[in-house]
Amino acid sequence: MNEHRQKTYPRLTHPLVRDARDAEFRRASWDEALDRVARGLRRHRGAFGMLSCARATNETNYLAQKFARVVMGTHTIDSGGRGRHTASVAGLAAAFGAGGGTSSYEEIERTDVVVLWGSDAGVADPVFFQHVLKGVQAGARLYVVDPRRTSTAEWAEGRLALNVGTDIALAHAIGREIIQAGLVHERFVGRATSGFEEYRVLVEPWTLSLAQKVTGVPAPAIRELAHAYARAERARLCWTLGVTGHRDGTDNVRALIDLALLTGHVGRPGSGLQPLYGPGNVQGVVDMGAVPHRLPGFQDVRDPDARLRFESAWDTVLPAQPGLDLAEMFEEMETGGVRAVYCVGEDPASWSEGDGGRAVRRLKALDFLVVQDAFRTSTAELADVVLPAASGRAESEGTTTNGERRVRRIRKAAEPPGEARADVDIIRDLAGRLGHVWAYADAEAVWNELRSVSPDHYGMTYRRLEEHDGLRWPCPSTRDLEPPYPHGRLWEADPARRGRRAPFGLVPQVPPSDLTDERFPIRLTTGRRLDSPVPGGSTPSPSRLGACVELCPEDAERYGVVVGEKVRITSRHGSLVASVWIDTALRPGLAFTTLGLPHGTDADRRTPAARCPIAGAAEYRATAIRVDKLPLVTSVG
């Protein structure tokens, strides 16, 4: 049984090493620490994995992936923050060839219909939501698709409270209604897409009445959203973890993209598709190539021409196949395929891809673990060598990329404490000890190398980023600016200029892997709030609600529990103890908790092992649970 205790991590100010696996850490010089890391990694060049971080700069992520590929000869690099959003990247890339949103935040202020699907943006992403509110105030109609009655939905004209795990069914029903009502943008579909007839057959069974039965959304509400979205001159469809945090997350994204293809709401002003990533540099991790299947600039590692360009630029030979993703990396730790890990900024000991109870055991089984972090995290406590790093945004120079593909400069606001150093300097010096001399004078030099190998970033000099308060990719020119919406080519009359057609995603509705029943009657879904803690952070917000399980008033009464009472939450995969919070936004049979609950109450550890076969993300959003009161404990004085 686990019980929540809020944990904070102290800052690291000097390198730490162990003289034996069971010995205590002792302070070391940078030379000794880097020499030890070089020896440890050199011994495991064929069994190596690297973890980068969505809280780090683009420059750090670029150098981390270059270290993995050039120094260690592998594409096995990934990050934890990326996992829950990989489905968005994969779905968008499958449809359009690039894994980024298809419009800008500002355009949402000038649209006619906004659909927020699986997103409580008003709480979890308030910066983006300010743009939504400006659009609503200008006359846009807002629809919210979410199992919970969120505060975001208070601004909506329509709310569709679907059952957890029925996103594809609802999307298919909307698509069928658009087709049946004659609202398909036939010119766009005919010239710019492929697979429409197959899609028509796929969605034909999803009548409004069947969708109501499966999703729990009334048929009139489904029809209203379908007509509003299809008839709008401009419409935006936005989503986040409520869509991607499932074993079929990529399929969910494809089903939403299909609606934009049906109606032509892509590649033109005011219309588009927008994944919401929340805080951090998730988009930058992918753009910089700190993933196992993509090189910088979203270039496929399986493309021989792309590999040749990087091999020439880096003077190396790259593997022809992708490396291991995060979940595969952890599986290989158990079987011996991965024996050494270089972890930059991540804390995998405190979370995992759906099965975190085994993460610590797997990390302990490694022959060599080096952790580079600003904080002495749970993972750092397991390491052989710990390297103290500057805090990513406050103590570093560089850039980050947000969910609208905008790259912005960040500047050092404070010097790192003690002997802590910038991530790029540490990685550069470690590469030198392993025979690769990289002459980067600063973060800008790293960025300029990225520009030279990524056409989408070529026009983004530091100077231009400062002049324009950031630029969105693609930005191939150092003089011109591209429209804020990519894929305008799909509207070109000339087939040669129009290029590759966007295919419809032919995806089936699949129920959650963890079904509710008499033994586990409650569906637990997860999400985040603005004040949810960032892994590795030192201090949570003082206003934070805390790690708890939220129940509706009816279920709280049924179980006889009150606010603040500790209960045991049990699933088919484990149990934990958490405090109760009562939320009127929930309906009977639905419970909610935040993602990344620290330590004893990590709900991610209770989910099934089912993973998206494309994105690799685990099923985070649909766990069957029961709630049990704890026995009263009395003391005899």
mmCIF file of N, CA, C and O in Angstrom, residues 411-450:
data_model
loop_
_atom_site.group_PDB
_atom_site.id
_atom_site.type_symbol
_atom_site.label_atom_id
_atom_site.label_comp_id
_atom_site.label_asym_id
_atom_site.label_seq_id
_atom_site.Cartn_x
_atom_site.Cartn_y
_atom_site.Cartn_z
ATOM 1 N N ARG A 411 16.682 33.440 -22.466
ATOM 2 C CA ARG A 411 17.956 34.018 -22.043
ATOM 3 C C ARG A 411 18.210 33.707 -20.577
ATOM 4 O O ARG A 411 17.286 33.635 -19.770
ATOM 5 N N LYS A 412 19.463 33.567 -20.277
ATOM 6 C CA LYS A 412 19.864 33.255 -18.905
ATOM 7 C C LYS A 412 19.482 34.416 -17.985
ATOM 8 O O LYS A 412 19.846 35.564 -18.213
ATOM 9 N N ALA A 413 18.741 34.075 -16.915
ATOM 10 C CA ALA A 413 18.346 35.082 -15.942
ATOM 11 C C ALA A 413 19.203 35.027 -14.686
ATOM 12 O O ALA A 413 19.242 35.985 -13.919
ATOM 13 N N ALA A 414 19.870 33.898 -14.469
ATOM 14 C CA ALA A 414 20.694 33.737 -13.264
ATOM 15 C C ALA A 414 21.798 32.737 -13.551
ATOM 16 O O ALA A 414 21.685 31.894 -14.453
ATOM 17 N N GLU A 415 22.877 32.838 -12.807
ATOM 18 C CA GLU A 415 23.962 31.869 -12.925
ATOM 19 C C GLU A 415 23.598 30.588 -12.170
ATOM 20 O O GLU A 415 22.979 30.652 -11.099
ATOM 21 N N PRO A 416 23.958 29.432 -12.708
ATOM 22 C CA PRO A 416 23.685 28.195 -11.979
ATOM 23 C C PRO A 416 24.495 28.140 -10.689
ATOM 24 O O PRO A 416 25.598 28.705 -10.617
ATOM 25 N N PRO A 417 23.990 27.469 -9.657
ATOM 26 C CA PRO A 417 24.689 27.443 -8.369
ATOM 27 C C PRO A 417 25.903 26.522 -8.375
ATOM 28 O O PRO A 417 25.962 25.540 -9.119
ATOM 29 N N GLY A 418 26.857 26.857 -7.530
ATOM 30 C CA GLY A 418 28.022 25.987 -7.335
ATOM 31 C C GLY A 418 28.756 25.704 -8.620
ATOM 32 O O GLY A 418 29.080 26.611 -9.399
ATOM 33 N N GLU A 419 28.999 24.413 -8.879
ATOM 34 C CA GLU A 419 29.732 23.974 -10.062
ATOM 35 C C GLU A 419 28.806 23.511 -11.180
ATOM 36 O O GLU A 419 29.282 22.928 -12.160
ATOM 37 N N ALA A 420 27.507 23.732 -11.057
ATOM 38 C CA ALA A 420 26.575 23.317 -12.107
ATOM 39 C C ALA A 420 26.920 24.017 -13.423
ATOM 40 O O ALA A 420 27.327 25.174 -13.439
ATOM 41 N N ARG A 421 26.725 23.286 -14.531
ATOM 42 C CA ARG A 421 27.102 23.795 -15.848
ATOM 43 C C ARG A 421 25.952 23.644 -16.825
ATOM 44 O O ARG A 421 25.029 22.855 -16.611
ATOM 45 N N ALA A 422 26.013 24.374 -17.924
ATOM 46 C CA ALA A 422 24.986 24.286 -18.962
ATOM 47 C C ALA A 422 25.000 22.890 -19.587
ATOM 48 O O ALA A 422 26.060 22.279 -19.780
ATOM 49 N N ASP A 423 23.821 22.382 -19.926
ATOM 50 C CA ASP A 423 23.712 21.043 -20.511
ATOM 51 C C ASP A 423 24.566 20.896 -21.762
ATOM 52 O O ASP A 423 25.242 19.878 -21.958
ATOM 53 N N VAL A 424 24.517 21.901 -22.651
ATOM 54 C CA VAL A 424 25.253 21.763 -23.912
ATOM 55 C C VAL A 424 26.753 21.691 -23.669
ATOM 56 O O VAL A 424 27.477 20.981 -24.389
ATOM 57 N N ASP A 425 27.241 22.386 -22.662
ATOM 58 C CA ASP A 425 28.671 22.329 -22.359
ATOM 59 C C ASP A 425 29.066 20.958 -21.822
ATOM 60 O O ASP A 425 30.130 20.429 -22.156
ATOM 61 N N ILE A 426 28.197 20.374 -21.002
ATOM 62 C CA ILE A 426 28.497 19.054 -20.440
ATOM 63 C C ILE A 426 28.527 18.004 -21.545
ATOM 64 O O ILE A 426 29.460 17.195 -21.638
ATOM 65 N N ILE A 427 27.511 18.013 -22.409
ATOM 66 C CA ILE A 427 27.446 17.018 -23.486
ATOM 67 C C ILE A 427 28.620 17.195 -24.440
ATOM 68 O O ILE A 427 29.245 16.214 -24.878
ATOM 69 N N ARG A 428 28.952 18.431 -24.763
ATOM 70 C CA ARG A 428 30.094 18.696 -25.655
ATOM 71 C C ARG A 428 31.385 18.149 -25.069
ATOM 72 O O ARG A 428 32.161 17.461 -25.763
ATOM 73 N N ASP A 429 31.631 18.413 -23.788
ATOM 74 C CA ASP A 429 32.890 17.964 -23.178
ATOM 75 C C ASP A 429 32.933 16.456 -23.038
ATOM 76 O O ASP A 429 34.008 15.838 -23.158
ATOM 77 N N LEU A 430 31.796 15.831 -22.774
ATOM 78 C CA LEU A 430 31.765 14.372 -22.689
ATOM 79 C C LEU A 430 32.045 13.748 -24.052
ATOM 80 O O LEU A 430 32.774 12.750 -24.156
ATOM 81 N N ALA A 431 31.480 14.335 -25.114
ATOM 82 C CA ALA A 431 31.769 13.839 -26.462
ATOM 83 C C ALA A 431 33.259 13.911 -26.759
ATOM 84 O O ALA A 431 33.834 13.001 -27.377
ATOM 85 N N GLY A 432 33.905 14.988 -26.310
ATOM 86 C CA GLY A 432 35.346 15.112 -26.530
ATOM 87 C C GLY A 432 36.130 14.006 -25.864
ATOM 88 O O GLY A 432 37.120 13.496 -26.429
ATOM 89 N N ARG A 433 35.710 13.570 -24.680
ATOM 90 C CA ARG A 433 36.406 12.482 -23.991
ATOM 91 C C ARG A 433 36.186 11.142 -24.688
ATOM 92 O O ARG A 433 36.919 10.183 -24.432
ATOM 93 N N LEU A 434 35.181 11.078 -25.542
ATOM 94 C CA LEU A 434 34.918 9.852 -26.291
ATOM 95 C C LEU A 434 35.364 9.973 -27.744
ATOM 96 O O LEU A 434 34.932 9.213 -28.611
ATOM 97 N N GLY A 435 36.246 10.947 -28.015
ATOM 98 C CA GLY A 435 36.888 11.034 -29.316
ATOM 99 C C GLY A 435 36.221 11.914 -30.339
ATOM 100 O O GLY A 435 36.584 11.879 -31.523
ATOM 101 N N HIS A 436 35.244 12.735 -29.931
ATOM 102 C CA HIS A 436 34.546 13.594 -30.875
ATOM 103 C C HIS A 436 34.670 15.042 -30.413
ATOM 104 O O HIS A 436 33.988 15.458 -29.474
ATOM 105 N N VAL A 437 35.509 15.782 -31.078
ATOM 106 C CA VAL A 437 35.771 17.165 -30.684
ATOM 107 C C VAL A 437 34.755 18.072 -31.369
ATOM 108 O O VAL A 437 34.769 18.242 -32.591
ATOM 109 N N TRP A 438 33.869 18.646 -30.563
ATOM 110 C CA TRP A 438 32.840 19.547 -31.076
ATOM 111 C C TRP A 438 33.161 20.958 -30.604
ATOM 112 O O TRP A 438 33.131 21.256 -29.410
ATOM 113 N N ALA A 439 33.403 21.842 -31.532
ATOM 114 C CA ALA A 439 33.866 23.192 -31.185
ATOM 115 C C ALA A 439 32.701 24.170 -31.120
ATOM 116 O O ALA A 439 32.630 25.138 -31.896
ATOM 117 N N TYR A 440 31.759 23.925 -30.222
ATOM 118 C CA TYR A 440 30.654 24.861 -30.033
ATOM 119 C C TYR A 440 31.042 25.881 -28.973
ATOM 120 O O TYR A 440 31.252 25.534 -27.811
ATOM 121 N N ALA A 441 31.086 27.140 -29.372
ATOM 122 C CA ALA A 441 31.443 28.176 -28.409
ATOM 123 C C ALA A 441 30.299 28.491 -27.472
ATOM 124 O O ALA A 441 30.510 28.887 -26.319
ATOM 125 N N ASP A 442 29.042 28.317 -27.958
ATOM 126 C CA ASP A 442 27.885 28.667 -27.145
ATOM 127 C C ASP A 442 26.648 28.012 -27.751
ATOM 128 O O ASP A 442 26.726 27.270 -28.741
ATOM 129 N N ALA A 443 25.484 28.297 -27.152
ATOM 130 C CA ALA A 443 24.232 27.708 -27.625
ATOM 131 C C ALA A 443 23.905 28.149 -29.051
ATOM 132 O O ALA A 443 23.338 27.379 -29.833
ATOM 133 N N GLU A 444 24.250 29.376 -29.417
ATOM 134 C CA GLU A 444 23.964 29.847 -30.767
ATOM 135 C C GLU A 444 24.706 29.029 -31.811
ATOM 136 O O GLU A 444 24.172 28.772 -32.905
ATOM 137 N N ALA A 445 25.920 28.592 -31.494
ATOM 138 C CA ALA A 445 26.672 27.760 -32.429
ATOM 139 C C ALA A 445 25.970 26.417 -32.644
ATOM 140 O O ALA A 445 25.924 25.888 -33.767
ATOM 141 N N VAL A 446 25.419 25.869 -31.582
ATOM 142 C CA VAL A 446 24.646 24.629 -31.710
ATOM 143 C C VAL A 446 23.423 24.869 -32.587
ATOM 144 O O VAL A 446 23.107 24.078 -33.479
ATOM 145 N N TRP A 447 22.727 25.977 -32.334
ATOM 146 C CA TRP A 447 21.536 26.295 -33.116
ATOM 147 C C TRP A 447 21.869 26.489 -34.587
ATOM 148 O O TRP A 447 21.117 26.036 -35.464
ATOM 149 N N ASN A 448 22.955 27.130 -34.879
ATOM 150 C CA ASN A 448 23.322 27.344 -36.278
ATOM 151 C C ASN A 448 23.613 26.023 -36.987
ATOM 152 O O ASN A 448 23.333 25.884 -38.183
ATOM 153 N N GLU A 449 24.168 25.058 -36.264
ATOM 154 C CA GLU A 449 24.362 23.746 -36.889
ATOM 155 C C GLU A 449 23.010 23.096 -37.176
ATOM 156 O O GLU A 449 22.816 22.493 -38.239
ATOM 157 N N LEU A 450 22.065 23.208 -36.240
ATOM 158 C CA LEU A 450 20.725 22.679 -36.482
ATOM 159 C C LEU A 450 20.119 23.320 -37.720
ATOM 160 O O LEU A 450 19.522 22.633 -38.577
#
